[in-house]
Tab-separated table of C-alpha atoms in Angstrom:
chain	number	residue	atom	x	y	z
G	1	UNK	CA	1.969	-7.794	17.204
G	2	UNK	CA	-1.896	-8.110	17.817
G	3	UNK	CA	-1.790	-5.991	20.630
G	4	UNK	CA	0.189	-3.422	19.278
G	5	UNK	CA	-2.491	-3.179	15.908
G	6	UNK	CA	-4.785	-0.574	17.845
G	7	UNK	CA	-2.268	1.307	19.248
G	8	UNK	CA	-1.157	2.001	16.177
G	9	UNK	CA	-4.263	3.130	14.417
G	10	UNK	CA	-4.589	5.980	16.871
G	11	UNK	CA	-0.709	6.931	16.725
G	12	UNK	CA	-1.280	7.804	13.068
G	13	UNK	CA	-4.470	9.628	14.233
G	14	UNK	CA	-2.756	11.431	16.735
G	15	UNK	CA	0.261	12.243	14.706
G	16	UNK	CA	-1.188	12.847	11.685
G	17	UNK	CA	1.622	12.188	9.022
G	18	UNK	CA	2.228	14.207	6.218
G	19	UNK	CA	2.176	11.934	2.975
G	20	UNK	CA	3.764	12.538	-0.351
G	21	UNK	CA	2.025	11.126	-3.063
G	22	UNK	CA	2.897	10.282	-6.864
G	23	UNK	CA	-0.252	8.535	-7.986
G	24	UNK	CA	-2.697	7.891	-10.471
G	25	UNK	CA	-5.123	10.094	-11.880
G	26	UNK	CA	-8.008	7.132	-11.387
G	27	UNK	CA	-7.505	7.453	-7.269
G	28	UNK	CA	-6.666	10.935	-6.288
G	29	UNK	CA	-9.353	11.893	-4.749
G	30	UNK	CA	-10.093	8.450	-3.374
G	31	UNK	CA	-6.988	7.274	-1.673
G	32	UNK	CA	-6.854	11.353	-0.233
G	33	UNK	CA	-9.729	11.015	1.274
G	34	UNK	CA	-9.280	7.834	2.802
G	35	UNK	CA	-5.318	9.063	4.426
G	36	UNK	CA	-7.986	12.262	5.979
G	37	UNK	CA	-10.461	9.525	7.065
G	38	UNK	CA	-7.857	7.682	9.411
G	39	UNK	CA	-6.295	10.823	10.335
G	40	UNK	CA	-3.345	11.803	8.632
G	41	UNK	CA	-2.160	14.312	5.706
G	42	UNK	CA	-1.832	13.580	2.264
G	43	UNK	CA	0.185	16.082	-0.209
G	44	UNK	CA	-0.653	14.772	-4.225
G	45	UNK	CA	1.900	16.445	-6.209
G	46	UNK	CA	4.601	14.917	-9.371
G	47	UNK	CA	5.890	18.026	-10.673
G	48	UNK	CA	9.749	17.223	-11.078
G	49	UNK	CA	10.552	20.626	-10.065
G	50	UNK	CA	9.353	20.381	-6.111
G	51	UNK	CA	9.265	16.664	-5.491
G	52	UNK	CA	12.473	16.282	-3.901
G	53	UNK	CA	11.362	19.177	-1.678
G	54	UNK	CA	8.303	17.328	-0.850
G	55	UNK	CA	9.971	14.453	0.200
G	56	UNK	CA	12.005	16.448	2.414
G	57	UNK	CA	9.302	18.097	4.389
G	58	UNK	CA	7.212	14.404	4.396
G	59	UNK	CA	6.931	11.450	6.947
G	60	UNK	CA	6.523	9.215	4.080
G	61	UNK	CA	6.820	8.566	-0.091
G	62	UNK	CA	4.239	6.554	-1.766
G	63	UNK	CA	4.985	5.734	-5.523
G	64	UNK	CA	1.936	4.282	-7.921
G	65	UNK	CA	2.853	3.640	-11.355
G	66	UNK	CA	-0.557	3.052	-12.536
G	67	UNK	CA	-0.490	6.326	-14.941
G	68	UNK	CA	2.565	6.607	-15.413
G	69	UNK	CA	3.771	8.233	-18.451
G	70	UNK	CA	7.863	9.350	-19.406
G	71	UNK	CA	7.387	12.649	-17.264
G	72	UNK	CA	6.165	10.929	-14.379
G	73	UNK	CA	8.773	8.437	-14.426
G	74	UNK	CA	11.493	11.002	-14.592
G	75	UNK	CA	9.800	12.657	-10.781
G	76	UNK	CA	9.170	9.350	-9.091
G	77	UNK	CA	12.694	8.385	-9.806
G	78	UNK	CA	13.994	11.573	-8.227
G	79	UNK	CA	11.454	10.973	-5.181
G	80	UNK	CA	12.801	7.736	-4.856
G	81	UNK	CA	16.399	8.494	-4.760
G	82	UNK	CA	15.839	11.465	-1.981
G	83	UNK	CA	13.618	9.193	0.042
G	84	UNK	CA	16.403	6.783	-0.059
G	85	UNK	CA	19.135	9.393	0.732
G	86	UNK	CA	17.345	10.410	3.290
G	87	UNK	CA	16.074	7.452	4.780
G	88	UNK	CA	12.812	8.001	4.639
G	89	UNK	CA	10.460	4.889	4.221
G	90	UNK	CA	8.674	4.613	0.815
G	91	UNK	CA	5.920	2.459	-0.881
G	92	UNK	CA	5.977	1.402	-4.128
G	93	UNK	CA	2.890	-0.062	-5.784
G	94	UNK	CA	3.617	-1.589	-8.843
G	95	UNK	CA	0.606	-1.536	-11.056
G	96	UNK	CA	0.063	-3.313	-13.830
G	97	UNK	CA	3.811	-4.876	-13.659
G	98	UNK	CA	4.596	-7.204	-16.531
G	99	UNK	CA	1.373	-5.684	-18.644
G	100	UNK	CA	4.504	-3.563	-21.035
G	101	UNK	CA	7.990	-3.123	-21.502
G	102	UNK	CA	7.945	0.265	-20.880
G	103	UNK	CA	6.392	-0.625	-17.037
G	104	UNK	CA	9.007	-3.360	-16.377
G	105	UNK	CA	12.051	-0.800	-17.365
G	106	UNK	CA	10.488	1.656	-15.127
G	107	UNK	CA	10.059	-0.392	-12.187
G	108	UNK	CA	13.362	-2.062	-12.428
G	109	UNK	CA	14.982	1.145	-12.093
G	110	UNK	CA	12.884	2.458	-8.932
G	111	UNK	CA	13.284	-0.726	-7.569
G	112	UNK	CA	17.034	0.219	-7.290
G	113	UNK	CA	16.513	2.541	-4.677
G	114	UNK	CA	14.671	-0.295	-2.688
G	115	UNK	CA	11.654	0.358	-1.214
G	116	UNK	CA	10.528	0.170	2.401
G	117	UNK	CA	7.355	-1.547	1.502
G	118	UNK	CA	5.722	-3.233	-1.989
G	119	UNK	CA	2.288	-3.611	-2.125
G	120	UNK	CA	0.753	-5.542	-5.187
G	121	UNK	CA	-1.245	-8.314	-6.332
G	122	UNK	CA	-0.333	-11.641	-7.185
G	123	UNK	CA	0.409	-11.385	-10.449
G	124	UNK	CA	2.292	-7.686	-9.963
G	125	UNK	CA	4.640	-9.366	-7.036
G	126	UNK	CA	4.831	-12.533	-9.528
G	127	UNK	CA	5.863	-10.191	-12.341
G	128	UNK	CA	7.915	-8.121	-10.091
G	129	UNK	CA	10.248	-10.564	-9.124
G	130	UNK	CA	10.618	-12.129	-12.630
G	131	UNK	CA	9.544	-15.160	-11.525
G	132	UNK	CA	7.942	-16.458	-14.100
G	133	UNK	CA	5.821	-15.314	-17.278
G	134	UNK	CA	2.808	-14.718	-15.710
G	135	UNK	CA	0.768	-11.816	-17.478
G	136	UNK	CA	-1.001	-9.529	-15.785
G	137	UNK	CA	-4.634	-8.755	-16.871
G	138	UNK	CA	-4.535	-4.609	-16.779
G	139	UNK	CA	-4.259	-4.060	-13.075
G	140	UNK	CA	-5.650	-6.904	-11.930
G	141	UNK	CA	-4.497	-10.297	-10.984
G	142	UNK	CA	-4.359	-13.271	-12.623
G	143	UNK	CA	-3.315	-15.620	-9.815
G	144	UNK	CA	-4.208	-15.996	-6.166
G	145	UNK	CA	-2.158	-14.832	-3.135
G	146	UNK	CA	-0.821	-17.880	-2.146
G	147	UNK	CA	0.663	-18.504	-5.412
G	148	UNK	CA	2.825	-15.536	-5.176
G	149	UNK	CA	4.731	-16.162	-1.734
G	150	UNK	CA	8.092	-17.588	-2.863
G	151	UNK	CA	8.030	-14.248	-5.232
G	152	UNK	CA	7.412	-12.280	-2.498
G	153	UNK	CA	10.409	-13.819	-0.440
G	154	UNK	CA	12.250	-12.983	-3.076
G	155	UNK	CA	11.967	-9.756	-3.349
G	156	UNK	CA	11.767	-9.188	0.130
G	157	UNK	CA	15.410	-11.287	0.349
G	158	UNK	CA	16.965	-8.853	-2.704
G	159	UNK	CA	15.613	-5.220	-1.735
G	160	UNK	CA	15.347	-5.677	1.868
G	161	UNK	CA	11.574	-4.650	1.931
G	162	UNK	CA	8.553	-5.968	3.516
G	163	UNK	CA	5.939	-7.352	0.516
G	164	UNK	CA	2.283	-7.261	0.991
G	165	UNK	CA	0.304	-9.851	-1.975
G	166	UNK	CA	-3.422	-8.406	-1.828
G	167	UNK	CA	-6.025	-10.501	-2.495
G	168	UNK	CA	-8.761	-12.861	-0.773
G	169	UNK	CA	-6.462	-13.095	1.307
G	170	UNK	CA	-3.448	-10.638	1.883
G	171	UNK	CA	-0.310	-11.870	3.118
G	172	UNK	CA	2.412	-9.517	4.459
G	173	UNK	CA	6.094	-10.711	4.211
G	174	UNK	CA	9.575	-10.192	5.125
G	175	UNK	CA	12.815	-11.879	5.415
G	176	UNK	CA	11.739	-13.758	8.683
G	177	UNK	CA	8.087	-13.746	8.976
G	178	UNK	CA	4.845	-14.447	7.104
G	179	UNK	CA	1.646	-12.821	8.287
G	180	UNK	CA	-1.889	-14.061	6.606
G	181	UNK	CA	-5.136	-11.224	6.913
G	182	UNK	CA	-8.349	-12.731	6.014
G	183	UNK	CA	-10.465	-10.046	6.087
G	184	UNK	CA	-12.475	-7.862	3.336
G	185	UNK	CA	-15.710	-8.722	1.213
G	186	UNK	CA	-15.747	-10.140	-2.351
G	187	UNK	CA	-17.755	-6.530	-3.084
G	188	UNK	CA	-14.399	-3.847	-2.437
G	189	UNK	CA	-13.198	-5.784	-5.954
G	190	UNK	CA	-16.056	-3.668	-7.445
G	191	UNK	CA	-14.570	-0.509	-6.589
G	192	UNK	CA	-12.014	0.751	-7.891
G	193	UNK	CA	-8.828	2.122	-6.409
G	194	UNK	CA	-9.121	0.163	-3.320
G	195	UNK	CA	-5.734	-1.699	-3.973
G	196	UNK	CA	-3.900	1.926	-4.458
G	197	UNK	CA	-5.981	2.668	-0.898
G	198	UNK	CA	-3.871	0.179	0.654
G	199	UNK	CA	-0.747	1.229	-0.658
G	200	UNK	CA	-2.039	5.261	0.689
G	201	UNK	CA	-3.019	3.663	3.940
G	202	UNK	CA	0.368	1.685	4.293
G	203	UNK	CA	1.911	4.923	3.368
G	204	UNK	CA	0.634	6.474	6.307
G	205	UNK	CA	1.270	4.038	8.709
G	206	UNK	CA	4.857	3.416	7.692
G	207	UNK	CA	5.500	7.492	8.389
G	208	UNK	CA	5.352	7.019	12.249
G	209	UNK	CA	5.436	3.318	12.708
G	210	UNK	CA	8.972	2.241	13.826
G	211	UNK	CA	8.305	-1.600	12.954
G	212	UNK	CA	7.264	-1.389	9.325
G	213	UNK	CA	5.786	-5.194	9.555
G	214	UNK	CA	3.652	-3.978	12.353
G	215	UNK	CA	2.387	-0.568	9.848
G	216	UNK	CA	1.751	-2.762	6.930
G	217	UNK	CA	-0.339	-5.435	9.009
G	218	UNK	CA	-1.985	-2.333	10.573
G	219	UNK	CA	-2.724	-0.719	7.455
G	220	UNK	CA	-4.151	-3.842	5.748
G	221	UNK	CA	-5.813	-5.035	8.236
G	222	UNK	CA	-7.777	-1.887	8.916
G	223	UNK	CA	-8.716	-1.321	5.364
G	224	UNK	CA	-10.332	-5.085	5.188
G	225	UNK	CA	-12.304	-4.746	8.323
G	226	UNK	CA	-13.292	-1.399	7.540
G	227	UNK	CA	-14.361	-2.666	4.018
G	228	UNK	CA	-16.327	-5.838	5.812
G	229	UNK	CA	-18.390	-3.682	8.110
G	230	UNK	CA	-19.434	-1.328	5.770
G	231	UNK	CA	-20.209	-4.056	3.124
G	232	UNK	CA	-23.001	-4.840	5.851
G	233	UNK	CA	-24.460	-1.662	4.694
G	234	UNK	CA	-24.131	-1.119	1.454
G	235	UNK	CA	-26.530	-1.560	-1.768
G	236	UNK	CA	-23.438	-2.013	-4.392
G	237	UNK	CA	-19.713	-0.646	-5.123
G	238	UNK	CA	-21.008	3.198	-5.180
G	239	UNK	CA	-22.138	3.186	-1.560
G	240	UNK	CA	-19.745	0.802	-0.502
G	241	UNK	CA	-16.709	3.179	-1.453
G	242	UNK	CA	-18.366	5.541	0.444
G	243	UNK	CA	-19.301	3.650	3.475
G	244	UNK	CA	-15.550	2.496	3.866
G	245	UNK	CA	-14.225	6.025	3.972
G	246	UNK	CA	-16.628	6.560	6.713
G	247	UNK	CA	-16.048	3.363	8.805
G	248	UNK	CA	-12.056	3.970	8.819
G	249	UNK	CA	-12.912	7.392	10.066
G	250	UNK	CA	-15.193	6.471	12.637
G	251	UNK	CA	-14.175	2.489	13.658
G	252	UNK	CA	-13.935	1.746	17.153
G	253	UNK	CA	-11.703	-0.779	19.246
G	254	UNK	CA	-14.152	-2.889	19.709
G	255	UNK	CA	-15.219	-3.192	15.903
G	256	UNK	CA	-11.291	-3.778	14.765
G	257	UNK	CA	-10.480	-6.209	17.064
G	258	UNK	CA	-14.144	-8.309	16.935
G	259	UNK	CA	-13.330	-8.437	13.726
G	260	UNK	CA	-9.813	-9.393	13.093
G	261	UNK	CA	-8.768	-12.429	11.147
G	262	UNK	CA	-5.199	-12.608	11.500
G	263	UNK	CA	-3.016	-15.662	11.165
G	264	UNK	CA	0.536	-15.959	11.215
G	265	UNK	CA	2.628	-18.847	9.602
């Protein structure tokens, strides 16, 4: 799989995917730019009216619940549902899972059409998989990676998708394997969005990826490098967010794989 990380960075540059996106209004512009920075296409649009179309003409579906309101449930469901008809793979980041009632009922039924890929923090997977009663603190986590893993089998074991727990330390897993990155800098928790970057960035890489282990650990671990390097640079969050749109535009070999921290269980 390490050899094969690279590779697949510059197949999504060359490529170029074309994205469909139902997110929140916090990260628009954010995760956009950062699926232009590493070279592929990103479409933004949750109108109910056109999104089965979009998901027609796209590589990929990415799903982000993080604004969701009763309209936007109504078009994610439907973007689900094609994506599944028509096999295409699809992301699902559930934010802010187990913070209402209203969030759990959506997600339970978008989770029915099963996603390729879930992407959350520890308490969101925890929460997810109704595990137990942790309680999410808005969107952000309340436990640490490692203590969502047997959630995160669970899930992957009852939808058949590959589950990525961000954190310190993100760990990617599927029915068979269990992949650890350790890369990233305390600082990216100061900017916002960069979780629903992941989830954009995963959404890329899972468009032209055929092993959709390989595009998560891809994804992920080019966001967390990217993030590291240009922490080296950067006075606070503002410059940082900034600086990491710039490094996963311009990161070479070299920089990815000198600093790669990738374990696998």
């Amino acid at each position: 799989m390490e050899n094969n990380l690279w590779s697949n960075i510059v197949q999504v540059r060359n490529a170029s995917p074309l994205v469909h996106s139902i997110t929140n209004y916090v990260v628009m512009n954010t995760t956009a730019n950062a699926v232009l920075a590493i070279g592929a296409s990103p479409i933004m649009a949750h109108a109910k009216s056109e999104v089965e179309e979009m998901v027609n003409i796209s590589n990929s579906l990415v799903i982000n619940i993080g604004t969701i309101d009763e309209y936007w449930e109504e078009a994610m469901l439907l973007a689900a549902k094609k994506a599944n008809e028509l096999h295409k793979p699809w992301i699902l980041d559930p934010v802010g899972a187990g913070a209402s009632s209203f969030r759990d009922s959506a997600l339970s039924k978008i989770l029915s059409f099963n996603p390729t890929v879930i992407r959350g923090n520890a308490s969101e997977i925890i929460a997810l998989s109704k595990t137990s009663n942790t309680i999410t603190k808005g969107v952000d986590s309340t436990a640490q990676s490692n203590e969502a893993i047997e959630a995160a089998k669970i899930l992957a074991q009852n939808h058949k998708s590959i589950i990525c727990i961000s954190g310190e330390t993100d760990i990617i897993i599927n029915e068979t394997q269990e992949i650890h990155l350790k890369n990233g800098d305390p600082m990216m928790t100061k900017v916002t969005g960069l979780g629903c970057t992941a989830t954009a960035l995963i959404g890329s890489f899972i468009g032209v990826i055929e092993n959709k282990t390989d595009a998560v650990v891809s994804a992920m671990s080019l966001l967390g490098i990217a993030g590291e390097i240009a922490a080296e640079q950067s006075a606070g969050p503002g410059s940082l967010q900034l600086n990491i749109i710039d490094k996963l535009y311009n990161i070479t070999e070299d920089e990815f794989y000198n600093h790669l921290k990738m374990v696998k269980q």
